[in-house]
Short mmCIF file of C-alpha atoms in Angstrom, two decimals:
data_model
loop_
_atom_site.label_atom_id
_atom_site.label_comp_id
_atom_site.label_asym_id
_atom_site.label_seq_id
_atom_site.Cartn_x
_atom_site.Cartn_y
_atom_site.Cartn_z
CA MET A 1406 73.77 147.25 78.37
CA LYS A 1407 73.79 150.05 80.94
CA ARG A 1408 71.13 152.65 80.27
CA THR A 1409 68.58 154.98 81.84
CA ILE A 1410 65.36 153.30 82.93
CA ILE A 1411 62.60 153.98 85.43
CA GLU A 1412 62.41 152.48 88.91
CA ILE A 1413 59.26 152.25 91.06
CA ASP A 1414 59.39 152.24 94.87
CA ALA A 1415 56.59 149.87 95.87
CA GLU A 1416 56.42 151.30 99.40
CA GLN A 1417 55.70 154.80 98.09
CA CYS A 1418 53.23 153.64 95.42
CA ASN A 1419 49.63 154.36 96.45
CA GLY A 1420 48.05 152.36 93.62
CA CYS A 1421 46.51 155.34 91.82
CA ARG A 1422 47.56 153.90 88.40
CA LYS A 1423 48.21 157.35 86.91
CA CYS A 1424 51.61 156.11 85.75
CA VAL A 1425 49.96 153.19 83.94
CA ASP A 1426 47.84 155.60 81.91
CA ALA A 1427 50.84 157.89 81.28
CA CYS A 1428 53.11 155.14 79.95
CA HIS A 1429 52.70 155.13 76.16
CA GLU A 1430 54.58 151.85 75.79
CA GLY A 1431 52.52 149.83 78.28
CA ALA A 1432 55.63 149.15 80.34
CA ILE A 1433 53.85 149.68 83.67
CA GLN A 1434 51.00 147.55 84.97
CA MET A 1435 49.24 147.11 88.29
CA VAL A 1436 50.25 143.98 90.20
CA ASP A 1437 48.63 143.31 93.58
CA GLY A 1438 47.55 146.94 93.79
CA LYS A 1439 51.02 148.35 93.05
CA ALA A 1440 52.55 149.75 89.89
CA ARG A 1441 55.25 147.52 88.42
CA LEU A 1442 57.66 147.80 85.48
CA ILE A 1443 56.81 144.55 83.75
CA SER A 1444 59.75 144.39 81.33
CA ASP A 1445 62.88 146.45 80.68
CA ILE A 1446 62.43 146.13 76.91
CA TYR A 1447 59.17 148.10 77.08
CA CYS A 1448 60.70 151.11 78.90
CA ASP A 1449 62.38 153.79 76.76
CA GLY A 1450 63.71 155.58 79.85
CA LEU A 1451 62.21 158.96 78.93
CA GLY A 1452 60.14 159.05 82.10
CA ASP A 1453 56.80 160.50 80.93
CA CYS A 1454 55.26 158.64 83.86
CA ILE A 1455 57.33 160.44 86.50
CA GLY A 1456 55.38 163.69 86.42
CA GLU A 1457 52.08 161.85 86.85
CA CYS A 1458 53.07 160.10 90.10
CA PRO A 1459 51.60 162.00 93.09
CA THR A 1460 53.85 160.30 95.67
CA GLY A 1461 57.26 160.52 93.97
CA ALA A 1462 57.50 156.73 93.79
CA ILE A 1463 59.00 156.76 90.27
CA THR A 1464 62.54 157.83 89.51
CA LYS A 1465 65.04 157.36 86.71
CA VAL A 1466 68.13 155.28 87.39
CA GLU A 1467 71.05 154.07 85.31
CA ARG A 1468 71.57 150.33 85.51
CA GLU A 1469 72.16 147.21 83.48
CA ALA A 1470 68.99 146.60 81.47
CA ASP A 1471 67.88 144.97 78.25
CA ALA A 1472 67.72 147.40 75.33
CA TYR A 1473 64.44 149.13 74.54
CA ASP A 1474 62.66 147.14 71.80
CA GLN A 1475 60.12 149.08 69.71
CA ALA A 1476 58.94 145.98 67.87
CA ALA A 1477 58.23 144.22 71.17
CA VAL A 1478 56.40 147.34 72.39
CA ASP A 1479 54.22 147.35 69.27
CA ARG A 1480 53.31 143.68 69.80
CA HIS A 1481 52.64 144.31 73.49
CA LEU A 1482 50.35 147.26 72.73
CA ARG A 1483 48.42 145.27 70.14
CA GLU A 1484 47.81 142.57 72.72
CA GLN A 1485 46.39 145.26 74.98
CA GLY A 1486 44.30 146.70 72.17
CA ARG A 1487 46.17 150.01 72.41
CA ALA A 1488 48.22 150.08 69.19
CA PRO A 1489 47.37 152.76 66.60
CA ALA A 1490 47.00 151.92 62.94
CA PRO A 1491 50.41 151.94 61.21
CA SER A 1492 49.76 155.21 59.36
CA GLN A 1493 48.04 157.01 62.21
CA PRO A 1494 49.44 158.78 65.27
CA ALA A 1495 48.86 157.15 68.63
CA ALA A 1496 45.62 158.04 70.36
CA LYS A 1497 47.59 159.51 73.23
CA PRO A 1498 50.76 161.11 71.83
CA ALA A 1499 54.14 160.84 73.53
CA HIS A 1500 54.04 164.33 74.97
CA GLY A 1501 51.79 163.96 78.00
CA GLY A 1502 48.52 164.64 76.13
CA CYS A 1503 48.98 168.26 74.99
CA PRO A 1504 46.80 168.75 71.87
CA GLY A 1505 49.27 171.29 70.49
CA ALA A 1506 51.94 168.61 70.15
CA ALA A 1507 49.82 166.05 68.28
CA MET A 1508 51.60 164.59 65.24
CA ARG A 1509 50.73 165.96 61.83
CA GLN A 1510 52.22 166.09 58.35
CA MET A 1511 51.85 169.13 56.12
CA SER A 1512 52.13 169.59 52.37
CA ARG A 1513 55.46 171.12 51.47
CA PRO A 1514 55.15 174.31 49.40
CA ALA A 1515 56.14 174.17 45.74
CA PRO A 1516 59.29 176.13 44.84
CA GLN A 1517 58.47 179.70 43.86
CA PRO A 1518 59.75 181.25 40.61
CA GLN A 1519 62.66 183.64 40.91
CA ARG A 1520 61.53 187.29 41.04
CA ASP A 1521 63.19 190.17 39.25
CA ALA A 1522 65.79 191.81 41.46
CA GLU A 1523 64.05 195.20 41.13
CA GLN A 1524 60.73 193.84 42.36
CA THR A 1525 59.74 193.59 46.01
CA PRO A 1526 60.96 190.19 47.27
CA ALA A 1527 58.25 187.60 47.70
CA ALA A 1528 57.52 186.46 51.22
CA GLN A 1529 59.52 183.33 51.98
CA GLN A 1530 57.53 180.17 52.59
CA SER A 1531 58.07 177.77 55.44
CA GLN A 1532 59.64 174.45 54.47
CA LEU A 1533 58.43 172.66 57.60
CA GLY A 1534 56.53 169.54 56.63
CA HIS A 1535 55.58 167.95 59.97
CA TRP A 1536 54.74 168.53 63.63
CA PRO A 1537 55.96 168.32 66.39
CA VAL A 1538 59.63 169.23 66.04
CA GLN A 1539 60.91 169.12 69.63
CA LEU A 1540 63.06 166.00 70.04
CA ARG A 1541 61.33 164.87 73.22
CA LEU A 1542 57.90 165.11 71.58
CA VAL A 1543 58.70 163.13 68.43
CA PRO A 1544 57.95 159.40 68.74
CA PRO A 1545 60.79 157.24 67.38
CA ASN A 1546 58.33 155.48 65.06
CA ALA A 1547 56.62 158.64 63.78
CA PRO A 1548 55.45 158.06 60.18
CA PHE A 1549 57.24 161.15 58.88
CA LEU A 1550 60.62 159.75 60.02
CA ASP A 1551 60.46 156.62 57.87
CA GLY A 1552 62.84 157.02 54.92
CA ALA A 1553 63.52 160.65 55.81
CA ASP A 1554 66.65 162.76 55.63
CA LEU A 1555 66.84 163.68 59.31
CA LEU A 1556 68.07 167.05 60.55
CA ILE A 1557 68.96 167.13 64.27
CA CYS A 1558 69.18 170.81 65.05
CA ALA A 1559 70.27 172.77 68.11
CA ASP A 1560 67.55 175.21 69.19
CA CYS A 1561 69.63 178.33 68.50
CA VAL A 1562 70.62 177.48 64.92
CA PRO A 1563 67.51 178.79 63.07
CA PHE A 1564 68.00 182.20 64.71
CA THR A 1565 71.55 182.38 63.37
CA LEU A 1566 71.19 181.13 59.80
CA ALA A 1567 69.15 183.55 57.72
CA ASP A 1568 68.59 180.95 54.98
CA PHE A 1569 67.86 178.05 57.33
CA HIS A 1570 64.60 177.00 55.64
CA GLU A 1571 65.96 176.96 52.09
CA ARG A 1572 69.43 175.73 52.96
CA TYR A 1573 68.62 172.97 55.44
CA LEU A 1574 64.92 172.42 56.05
CA ARG A 1575 63.73 171.87 52.48
CA ASP A 1576 63.09 168.13 51.90
CA ARG A 1577 64.28 167.22 55.42
CA VAL A 1578 62.57 166.20 58.64
CA VAL A 1579 63.80 168.23 61.61
CA VAL A 1580 63.96 167.61 65.35
CA THR A 1581 65.26 170.29 67.68
CA ALA A 1582 66.88 170.15 71.12
CA CYS A 1583 69.13 172.13 73.44
CA PRO A 1584 72.14 170.16 74.70
CA LYS A 1585 72.71 172.80 77.39
CA LEU A 1586 69.24 173.06 78.95
CA ASP A 1587 67.57 169.73 78.11
CA PRO A 1588 68.32 166.66 80.26
CA ALA A 1589 71.18 164.92 78.46
CA ASP A 1590 69.96 161.41 79.26
CA ILE A 1591 66.52 162.09 77.81
CA ASN A 1592 67.94 163.58 74.60
CA ALA A 1593 70.38 160.69 74.24
CA ALA A 1594 67.69 158.05 74.79
CA ARG A 1595 65.36 159.60 72.22
CA ILE A 1596 68.12 159.98 69.60
CA GLU A 1597 69.12 156.37 70.27
CA ALA A 1598 65.55 155.19 69.72
CA ILE A 1599 65.16 157.21 66.53
CA MET A 1600 68.39 155.88 65.05
CA GLN A 1601 67.42 152.34 65.99
CA HIS A 1602 63.77 152.25 64.94
CA SER A 1603 62.80 155.08 62.58
CA GLY A 1604 64.33 153.98 59.26
CA VAL A 1605 65.83 157.38 58.41
CA ARG A 1606 68.09 157.32 55.34
CA SER A 1607 70.55 160.05 56.38
CA VAL A 1608 71.27 162.29 59.35
CA THR A 1609 72.70 165.80 59.56
CA VAL A 1610 73.48 167.51 62.85
CA LEU A 1611 73.41 171.30 63.08
CA ARG A 1612 75.18 172.54 66.21
CA MET A 1613 76.42 175.92 67.34
CA GLU A 1614 80.13 176.63 67.70
CA VAL A 1615 79.88 177.10 71.49
CA PRO A 1616 81.38 174.16 73.44
CA CYS A 1617 78.19 173.28 75.32
CA CYS A 1618 76.49 172.50 72.00
CA GLY A 1619 78.86 169.63 71.27
CA GLY A 1620 76.79 167.17 73.27
CA LEU A 1621 74.11 167.01 70.59
CA ALA A 1622 76.63 165.92 67.97
CA GLN A 1623 78.29 163.44 70.33
CA GLN A 1624 74.97 161.81 71.25
CA THR A 1625 73.92 161.54 67.61
CA VAL A 1626 77.22 160.16 66.32
CA ALA A 1627 77.34 157.59 69.14
CA ALA A 1628 73.80 156.39 68.35
CA TRP A 1629 74.51 156.40 64.60
CA LYS A 1630 77.63 154.23 65.03
CA ARG A 1631 75.69 151.71 67.09
CA HIS A 1632 72.54 151.46 65.01
CA ALA A 1633 72.87 152.96 61.52
CA PRO A 1634 76.50 153.25 60.35
CA GLN A 1635 75.38 152.33 56.83
CA ILE A 1636 73.65 155.70 56.28
CA PRO A 1637 75.38 159.08 55.69
CA CYS A 1638 76.01 161.20 58.78
CA GLU A 1639 77.29 164.79 58.82
CA VAL A 1640 77.91 167.37 61.54
CA HIS A 1641 77.75 171.05 60.57
CA THR A 1642 79.00 173.67 63.03
CA VAL A 1643 77.32 177.09 62.88
CA GLY A 1644 79.06 180.30 63.93
CA ILE A 1645 77.31 182.62 66.37
CA GLN A 1646 77.57 185.42 63.81
CA GLY A 1647 76.01 183.27 61.10
CA GLY A 1648 77.43 181.01 58.46
CA ILE A 1649 78.82 177.48 58.60
CA ASP A 1650 82.18 177.31 60.34
CA LYS A 1651 82.80 173.63 59.63
CA GLN A 1652 81.23 170.64 57.91
CA THR A 1653 82.31 167.16 58.95
CA MET A 1654 81.42 163.94 57.16
CA VAL A 1655 81.36 161.34 59.92
CA CYS A 1656 82.78 157.90 59.15
CA ALA A 1657 82.19 154.76 61.21
#
């Protein structure tokens, strides 16, 4: 298959091994003093290592490569003694090490009783049950994804839908992205990996009505058809003045 993957220029590599430490899949190792991509199946193509390279030796390219294999990565990491316990987040999360993006799961609030219309409305409670939510920060094998009803949401949607938490977020796991400003190849690769490895039981896409937001739905539907056509998939289009303009049940 043709996909995005990293490439290392051996002449520019200075052997600092920063990329080795930055690669959460163990895809890069030092060979004869130079960083090397040891197997295509270990590289998810997201390029967390690129920002750590001081010489610019690492770039992303699109070429024929074996598909990313999460199971093989897990075995490879265990052999290196780097794999986390199945129910625990990785020691170094897939976000470059920022403590604020460490994985966590929260208790969902219990539904509140309906208040009398004449009383002051009760403060609404958040329905968010996990962290992080940004697509590029969520590992494809995050524990909270397994068996979840997945909501893939454009960044602008929660600002448009007044009842977003109650209408969409309750009992769902959400990841957010911007198809306009985020690198399309990175979003597509992460969605692909989630659909292939996470074990979600349904997927709903929330996109805005503006044309540039269509990429998020296209990327999701393409990954769903390849890896999980047996689960329900819907695309909901949100109007910029609020409300749902269109709901589409996607069929393989």
